[in-house]
Coordinates of C-alpha atoms and ligand atoms in Angstrom, one line a residue:
X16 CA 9.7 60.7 51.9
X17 CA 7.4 61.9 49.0
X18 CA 10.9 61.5 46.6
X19 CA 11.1 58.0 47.9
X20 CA 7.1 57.1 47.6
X21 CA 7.1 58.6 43.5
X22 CA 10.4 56.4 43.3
X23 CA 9.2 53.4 44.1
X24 CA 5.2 54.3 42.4
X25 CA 6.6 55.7 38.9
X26 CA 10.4 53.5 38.7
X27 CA 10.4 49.9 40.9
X28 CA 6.7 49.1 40.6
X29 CA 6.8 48.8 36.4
X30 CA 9.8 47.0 36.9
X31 CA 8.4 44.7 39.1
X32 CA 5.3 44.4 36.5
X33 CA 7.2 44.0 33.9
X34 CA 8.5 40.8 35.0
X35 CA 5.5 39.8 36.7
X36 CA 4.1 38.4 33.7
X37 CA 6.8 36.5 32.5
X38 CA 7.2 34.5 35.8
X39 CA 3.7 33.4 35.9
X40 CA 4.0 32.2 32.0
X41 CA 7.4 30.3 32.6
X42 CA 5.4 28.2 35.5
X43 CA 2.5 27.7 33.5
X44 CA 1.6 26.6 30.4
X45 CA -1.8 27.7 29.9
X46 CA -1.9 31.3 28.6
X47 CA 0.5 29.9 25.6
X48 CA -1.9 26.3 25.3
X49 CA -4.8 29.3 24.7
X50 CA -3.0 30.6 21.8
X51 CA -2.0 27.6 20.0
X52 CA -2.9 26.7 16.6
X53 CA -6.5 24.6 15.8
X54 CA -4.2 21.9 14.6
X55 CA -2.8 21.4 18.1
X56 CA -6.5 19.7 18.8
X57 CA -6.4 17.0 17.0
X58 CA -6.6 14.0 19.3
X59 CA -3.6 11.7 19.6
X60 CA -3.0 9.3 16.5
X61 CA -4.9 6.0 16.7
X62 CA -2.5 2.8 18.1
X63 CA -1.8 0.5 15.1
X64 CA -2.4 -2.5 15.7
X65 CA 0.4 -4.9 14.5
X66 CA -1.0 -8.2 15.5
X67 CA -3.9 -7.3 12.8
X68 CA -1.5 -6.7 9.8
X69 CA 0.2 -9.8 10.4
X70 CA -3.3 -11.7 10.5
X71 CA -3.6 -9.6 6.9
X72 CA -0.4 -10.4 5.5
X73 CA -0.7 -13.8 6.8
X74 CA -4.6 -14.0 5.4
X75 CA -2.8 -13.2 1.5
X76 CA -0.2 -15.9 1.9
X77 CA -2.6 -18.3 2.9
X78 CA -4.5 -18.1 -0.6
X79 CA -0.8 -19.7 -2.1
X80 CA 0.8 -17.7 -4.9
X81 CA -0.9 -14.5 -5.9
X82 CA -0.1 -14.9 -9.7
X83 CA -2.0 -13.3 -12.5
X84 CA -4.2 -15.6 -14.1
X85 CA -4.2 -18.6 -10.9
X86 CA -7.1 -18.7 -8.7
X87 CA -5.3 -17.8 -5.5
X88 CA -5.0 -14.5 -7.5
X89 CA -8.5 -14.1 -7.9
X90 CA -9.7 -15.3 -4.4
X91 CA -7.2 -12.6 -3.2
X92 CA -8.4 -9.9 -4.7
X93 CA -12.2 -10.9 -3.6
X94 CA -10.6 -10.8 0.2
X95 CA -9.0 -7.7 -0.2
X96 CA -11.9 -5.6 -1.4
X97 CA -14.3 -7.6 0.7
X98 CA -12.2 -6.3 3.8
X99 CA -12.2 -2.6 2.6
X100 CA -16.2 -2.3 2.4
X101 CA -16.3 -4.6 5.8
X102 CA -14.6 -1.2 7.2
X103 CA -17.1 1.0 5.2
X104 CA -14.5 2.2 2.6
X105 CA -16.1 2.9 -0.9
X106 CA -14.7 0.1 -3.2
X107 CA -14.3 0.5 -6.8
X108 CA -12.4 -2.5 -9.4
X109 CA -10.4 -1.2 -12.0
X110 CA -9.8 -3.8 -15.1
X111 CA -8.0 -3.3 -17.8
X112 CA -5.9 -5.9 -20.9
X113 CA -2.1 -5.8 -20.2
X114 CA 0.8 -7.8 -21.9
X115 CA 3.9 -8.9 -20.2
X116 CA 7.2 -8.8 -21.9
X117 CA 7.1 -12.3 -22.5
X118 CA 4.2 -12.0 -24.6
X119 CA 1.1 -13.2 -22.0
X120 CA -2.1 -11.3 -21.7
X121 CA -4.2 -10.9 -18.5
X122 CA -6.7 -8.5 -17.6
X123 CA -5.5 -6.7 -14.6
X124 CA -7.4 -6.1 -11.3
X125 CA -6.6 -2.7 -9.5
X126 CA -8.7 -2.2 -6.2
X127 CA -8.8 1.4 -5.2
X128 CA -10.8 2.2 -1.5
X129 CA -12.0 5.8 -0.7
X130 CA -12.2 7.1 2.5
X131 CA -14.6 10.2 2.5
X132 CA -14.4 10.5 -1.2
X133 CA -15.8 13.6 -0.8
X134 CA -13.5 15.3 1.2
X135 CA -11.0 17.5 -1.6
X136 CA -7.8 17.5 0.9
X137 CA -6.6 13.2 -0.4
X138 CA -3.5 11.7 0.4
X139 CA -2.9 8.2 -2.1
X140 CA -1.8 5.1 0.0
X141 CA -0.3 2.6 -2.6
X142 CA 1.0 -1.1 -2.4
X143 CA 1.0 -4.0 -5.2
X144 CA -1.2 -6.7 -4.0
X145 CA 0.2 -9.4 -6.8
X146 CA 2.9 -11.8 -6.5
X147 CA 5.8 -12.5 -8.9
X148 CA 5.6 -16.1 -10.9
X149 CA 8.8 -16.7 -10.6
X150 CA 11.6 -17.5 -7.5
X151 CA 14.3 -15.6 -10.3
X152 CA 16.9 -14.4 -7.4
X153 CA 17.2 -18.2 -6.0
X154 CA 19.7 -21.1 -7.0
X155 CA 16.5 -23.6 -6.9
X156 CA 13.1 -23.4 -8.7
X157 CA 13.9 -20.1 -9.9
X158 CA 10.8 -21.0 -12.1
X159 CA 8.4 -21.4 -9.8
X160 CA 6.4 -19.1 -7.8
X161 CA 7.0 -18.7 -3.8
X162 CA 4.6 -17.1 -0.9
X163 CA 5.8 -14.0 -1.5
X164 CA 4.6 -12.5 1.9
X165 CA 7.1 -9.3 2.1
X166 CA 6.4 -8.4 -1.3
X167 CA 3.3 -7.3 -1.7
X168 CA 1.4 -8.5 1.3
X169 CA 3.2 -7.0 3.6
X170 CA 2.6 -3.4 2.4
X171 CA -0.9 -4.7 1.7
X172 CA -1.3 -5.5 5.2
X173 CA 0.1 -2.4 6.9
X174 CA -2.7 -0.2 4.7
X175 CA -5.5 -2.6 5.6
X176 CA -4.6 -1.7 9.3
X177 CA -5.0 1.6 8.5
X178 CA -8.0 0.9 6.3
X179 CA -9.9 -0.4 9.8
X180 CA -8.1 2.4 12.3
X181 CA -9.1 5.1 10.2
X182 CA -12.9 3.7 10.2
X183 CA -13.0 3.4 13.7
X184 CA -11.9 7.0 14.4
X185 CA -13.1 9.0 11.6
X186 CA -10.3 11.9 10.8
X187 CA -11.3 14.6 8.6
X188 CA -9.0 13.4 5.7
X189 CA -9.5 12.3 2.5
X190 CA -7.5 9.2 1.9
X191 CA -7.3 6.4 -1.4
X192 CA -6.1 3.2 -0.7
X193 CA -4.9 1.7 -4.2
X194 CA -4.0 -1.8 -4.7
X195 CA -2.3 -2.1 -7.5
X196 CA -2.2 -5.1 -9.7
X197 CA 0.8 -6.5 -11.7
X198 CA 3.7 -5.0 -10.6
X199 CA 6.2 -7.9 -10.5
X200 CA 5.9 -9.1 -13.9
X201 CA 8.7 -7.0 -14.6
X202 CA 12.1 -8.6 -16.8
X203 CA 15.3 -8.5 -14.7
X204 CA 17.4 -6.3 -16.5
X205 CA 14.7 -3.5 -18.1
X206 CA 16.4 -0.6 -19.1
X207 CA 13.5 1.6 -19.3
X208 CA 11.1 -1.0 -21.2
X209 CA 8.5 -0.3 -18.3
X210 CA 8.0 -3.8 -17.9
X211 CA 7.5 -3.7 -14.2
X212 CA 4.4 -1.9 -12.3
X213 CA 1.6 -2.3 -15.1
X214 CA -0.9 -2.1 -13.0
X215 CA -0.2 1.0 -11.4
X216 CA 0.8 2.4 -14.6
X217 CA -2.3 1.8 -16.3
X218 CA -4.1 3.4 -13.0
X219 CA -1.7 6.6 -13.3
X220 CA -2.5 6.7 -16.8
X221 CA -6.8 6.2 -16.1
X222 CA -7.4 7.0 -12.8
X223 CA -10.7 5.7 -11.2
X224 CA -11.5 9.6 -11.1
X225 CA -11.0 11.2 -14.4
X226 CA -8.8 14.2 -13.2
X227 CA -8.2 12.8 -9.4
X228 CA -5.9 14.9 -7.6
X229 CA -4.2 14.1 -4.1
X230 CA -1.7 16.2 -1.8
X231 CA 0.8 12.8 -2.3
X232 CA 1.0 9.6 -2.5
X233 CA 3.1 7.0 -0.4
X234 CA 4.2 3.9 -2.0
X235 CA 4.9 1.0 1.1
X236 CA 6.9 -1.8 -1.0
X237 CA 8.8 -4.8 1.1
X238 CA 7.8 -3.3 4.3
X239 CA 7.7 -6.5 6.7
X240 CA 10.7 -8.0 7.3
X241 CA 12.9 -8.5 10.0
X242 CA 15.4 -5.7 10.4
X243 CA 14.7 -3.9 7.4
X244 CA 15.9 -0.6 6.5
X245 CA 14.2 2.0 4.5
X246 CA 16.6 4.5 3.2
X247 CA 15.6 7.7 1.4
X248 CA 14.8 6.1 -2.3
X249 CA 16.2 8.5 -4.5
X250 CA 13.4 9.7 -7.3
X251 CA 11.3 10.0 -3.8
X252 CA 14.3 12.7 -3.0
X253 CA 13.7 14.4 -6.4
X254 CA 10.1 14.5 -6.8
X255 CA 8.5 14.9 -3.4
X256 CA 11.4 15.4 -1.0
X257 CA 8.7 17.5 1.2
X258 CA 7.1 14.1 1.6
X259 CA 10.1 12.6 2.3
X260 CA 11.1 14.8 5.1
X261 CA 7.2 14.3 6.5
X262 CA 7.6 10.9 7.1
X263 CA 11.5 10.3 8.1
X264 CA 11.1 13.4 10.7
X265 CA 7.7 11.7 12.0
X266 CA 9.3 7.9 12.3
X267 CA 12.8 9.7 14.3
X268 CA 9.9 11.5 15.9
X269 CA 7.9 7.7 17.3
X270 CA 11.9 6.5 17.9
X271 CA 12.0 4.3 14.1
X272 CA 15.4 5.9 13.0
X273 CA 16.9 2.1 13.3
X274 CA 14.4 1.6 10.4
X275 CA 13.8 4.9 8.5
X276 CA 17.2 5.7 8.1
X277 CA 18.7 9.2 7.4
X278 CA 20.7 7.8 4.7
X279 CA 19.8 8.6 0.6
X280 CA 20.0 5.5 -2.1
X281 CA 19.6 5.1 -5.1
X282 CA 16.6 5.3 -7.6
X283 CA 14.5 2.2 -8.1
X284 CA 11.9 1.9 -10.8
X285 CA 8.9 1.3 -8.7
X286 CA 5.2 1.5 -9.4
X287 CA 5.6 5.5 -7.5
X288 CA 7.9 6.4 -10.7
X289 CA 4.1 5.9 -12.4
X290 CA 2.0 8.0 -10.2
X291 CA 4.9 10.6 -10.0
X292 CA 4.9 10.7 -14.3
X293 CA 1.4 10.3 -15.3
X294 CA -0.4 11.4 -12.0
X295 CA 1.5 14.3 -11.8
X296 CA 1.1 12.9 -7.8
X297 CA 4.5 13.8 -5.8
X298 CA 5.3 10.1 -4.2
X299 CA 7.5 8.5 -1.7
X300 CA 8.4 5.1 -1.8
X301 CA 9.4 3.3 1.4
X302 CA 11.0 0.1 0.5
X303 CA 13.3 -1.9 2.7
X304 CA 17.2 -1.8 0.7
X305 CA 20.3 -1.8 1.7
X306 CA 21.5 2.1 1.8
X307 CA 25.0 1.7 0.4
X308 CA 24.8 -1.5 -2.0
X309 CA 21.2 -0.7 -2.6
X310 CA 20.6 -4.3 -2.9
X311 CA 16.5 -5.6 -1.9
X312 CA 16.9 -7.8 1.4
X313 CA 18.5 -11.9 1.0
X314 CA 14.5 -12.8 0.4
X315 CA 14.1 -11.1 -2.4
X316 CA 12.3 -12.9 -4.7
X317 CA 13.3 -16.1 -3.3
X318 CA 11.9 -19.2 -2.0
X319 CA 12.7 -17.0 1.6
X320 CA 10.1 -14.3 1.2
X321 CA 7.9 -16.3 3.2
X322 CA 6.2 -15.8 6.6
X323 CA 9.0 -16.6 8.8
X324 CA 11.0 -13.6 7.3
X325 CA 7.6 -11.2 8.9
X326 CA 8.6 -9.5 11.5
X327 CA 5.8 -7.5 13.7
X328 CA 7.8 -5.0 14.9
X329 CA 8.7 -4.2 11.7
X330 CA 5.0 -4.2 10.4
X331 CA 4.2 -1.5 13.5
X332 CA 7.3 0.9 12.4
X333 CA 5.7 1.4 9.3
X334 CA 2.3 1.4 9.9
X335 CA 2.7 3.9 13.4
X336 CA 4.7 6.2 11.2
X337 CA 2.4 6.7 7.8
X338 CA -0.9 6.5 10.4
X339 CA 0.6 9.5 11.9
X340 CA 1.5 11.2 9.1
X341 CA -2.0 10.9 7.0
X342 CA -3.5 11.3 11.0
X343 CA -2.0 15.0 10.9
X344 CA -3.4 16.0 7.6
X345 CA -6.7 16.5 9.0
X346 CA -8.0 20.5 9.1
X347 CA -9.7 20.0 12.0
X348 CA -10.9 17.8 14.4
X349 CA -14.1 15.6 12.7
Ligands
LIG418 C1 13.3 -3.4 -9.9 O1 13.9 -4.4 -9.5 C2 13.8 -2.7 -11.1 N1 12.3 -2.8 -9.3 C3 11.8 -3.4 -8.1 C4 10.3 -3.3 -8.1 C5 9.9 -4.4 -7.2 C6 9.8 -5.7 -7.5 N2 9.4 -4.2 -6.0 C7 9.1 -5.4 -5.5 N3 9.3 -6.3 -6.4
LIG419 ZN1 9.0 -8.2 -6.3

């Protein structure tokens, strides 16, 4: 009897201890939610709102043809940075004298907003806020300008969403909202004359900090239409491929796969090329193109790009997906 009693006290009762533990933790989750990192309390991301950006994108197209040098132009840029300090973001202009290849001059208008400017962990949110003079890709008027709302408002828009979320919710991140001036100026076929994205050049080149540094920039560029695709922009892939991978993995993450595609294309000169070279600033570009032609959408500078081509749910994909991402760059609940 005394075998059988030190049997089961010294062998079955460790055993049975042993594997006591392990049962309780499989049915409940709380000794392991105890240990998790201080990361895992951040509240849930902020709902972007994609009614708003459309009222924003809408809001640009209204003022007619963003052109340098018109008045719609400068009414525009008035709106945008009136909108950024109505949601408390510190507002600077940057001006600067830029010539187009075809010989013009115009002094440019870049808008960069600060979110806690002096918080050192930034990310750079970038979109051009200027619209091209000229229809160039259409079979009528290909002189004269068009509404343009895909390129350039609606990147424009999606930020100024994030511009008012971020305000209302206060995450501990540093963030730069940069409007960049002048980008689609540019001469058809360029072969490295750099005549496209001045305005973000001349930022890269003087930023409104003298030595400003961020984590990474994201560039949004043609990021409203209907049933766009975004495929992996190739100098994105080369430079900042950990950027890359943050945002497609967070957009399969929210179910956006149908638009951030897993699919690599090929390298477009882009204001991020800029902010990559002179900013020394690792960027990704999201800009809707077809992934095997690598052609811009039917709209593209057309007569087309135009409100009817806006499509909301497009407008949330984006906007959901780099929310979340800057969202999870906080270091700790605010
Ligand atoms: C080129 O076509 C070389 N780059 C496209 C940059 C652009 C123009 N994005 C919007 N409009
Ligand atoms: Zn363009």
């Amino acid at each position: 009897m005394k075998t059988f009693i030190c049997f089961i006290a010294y062998c079955l009762l460790p055993i049975v201890y042993f594997f006591l533990p392990s049962c309780s933790n499989n049915n409940n989750s709380q000794p392991e939610a105890r240990s998790r990192k201080p990361e895992a309390s951040i509240p849930p991301a902020p709902s972007f709102n994609e009614d708003s950006a459309y009222s924003f994108v809408k809001a640009q197209v209204d003022f007619g043809p963003r052109v340098p040098g018109t008045s719609a132009h400068a009414k525009c840029a008035d709106y945008l940075s009136s909108k950024l300090k109505s949601y408390g973001w510190h507002v600077q202009i940057q001006n600067g004298n830029i010539s187009t290849y075809d010989g013009k001059k115009f002094n440019l208008q870049n808008i960069i907003a600060s979110y806690k400017p002096e918080n050192p962990n930034r990310i750079l949110l970038f979109s051009h806020w200027d619209s091209r003079p000229f229809a160039d890709q259409d079979i009528v008027d290909k002189d004269k300008p068009f509404d343009s709302a895909d390129d350039g408002p609606s990147g424009v828009g999606v930020l100024l969403e994030i511009a008012r979320q971020l305000n209302i919710t206060q995450p501990n991140v540093g963030i730069d909202i940069l409007f960049d001036d002048i980008e689609d100026y540019g001469k058809e076929h360029d072969n490295g004359e750099n005549t496209w994205g001045l305005g973000a050049q001349y930022w890269a080149k003087n930023p409104h900090k003298p030595g400003y540094v961020a984590q990474y920039g994201i560039l949004l560029d043609m990021v409203g239409a209907k049933g766009a695709t975004f495929p992996r922009e190739g100098g994105s892939n080369e430079y900042a491929s950990h950027v890359v991978k943050k945002i497609w993995d967070k957009a399969a993450h929210l179910g956006y796969s149908n638009y951030f595609v897993f699919e690599d294309a090929a390298s477009i000169t882009d204001d991020h090329v800029y902010v990559i070279q002179y900013a020394n600033i690792p960027c990704a570009d999201i800009i809707n193109m077809n992934p095997v032609t690598g052609q811009f959408g039917a709209h593209h500078h057309t007569h087309s790009d135009n409100m009817n081509v806006i499509d909301k749910n497009t407008l949330k994909a984006v906007g959901q997906t780099v929310l979340e991402v800057v969202w999870e760059e906080q270091k700790s609940p605010s």
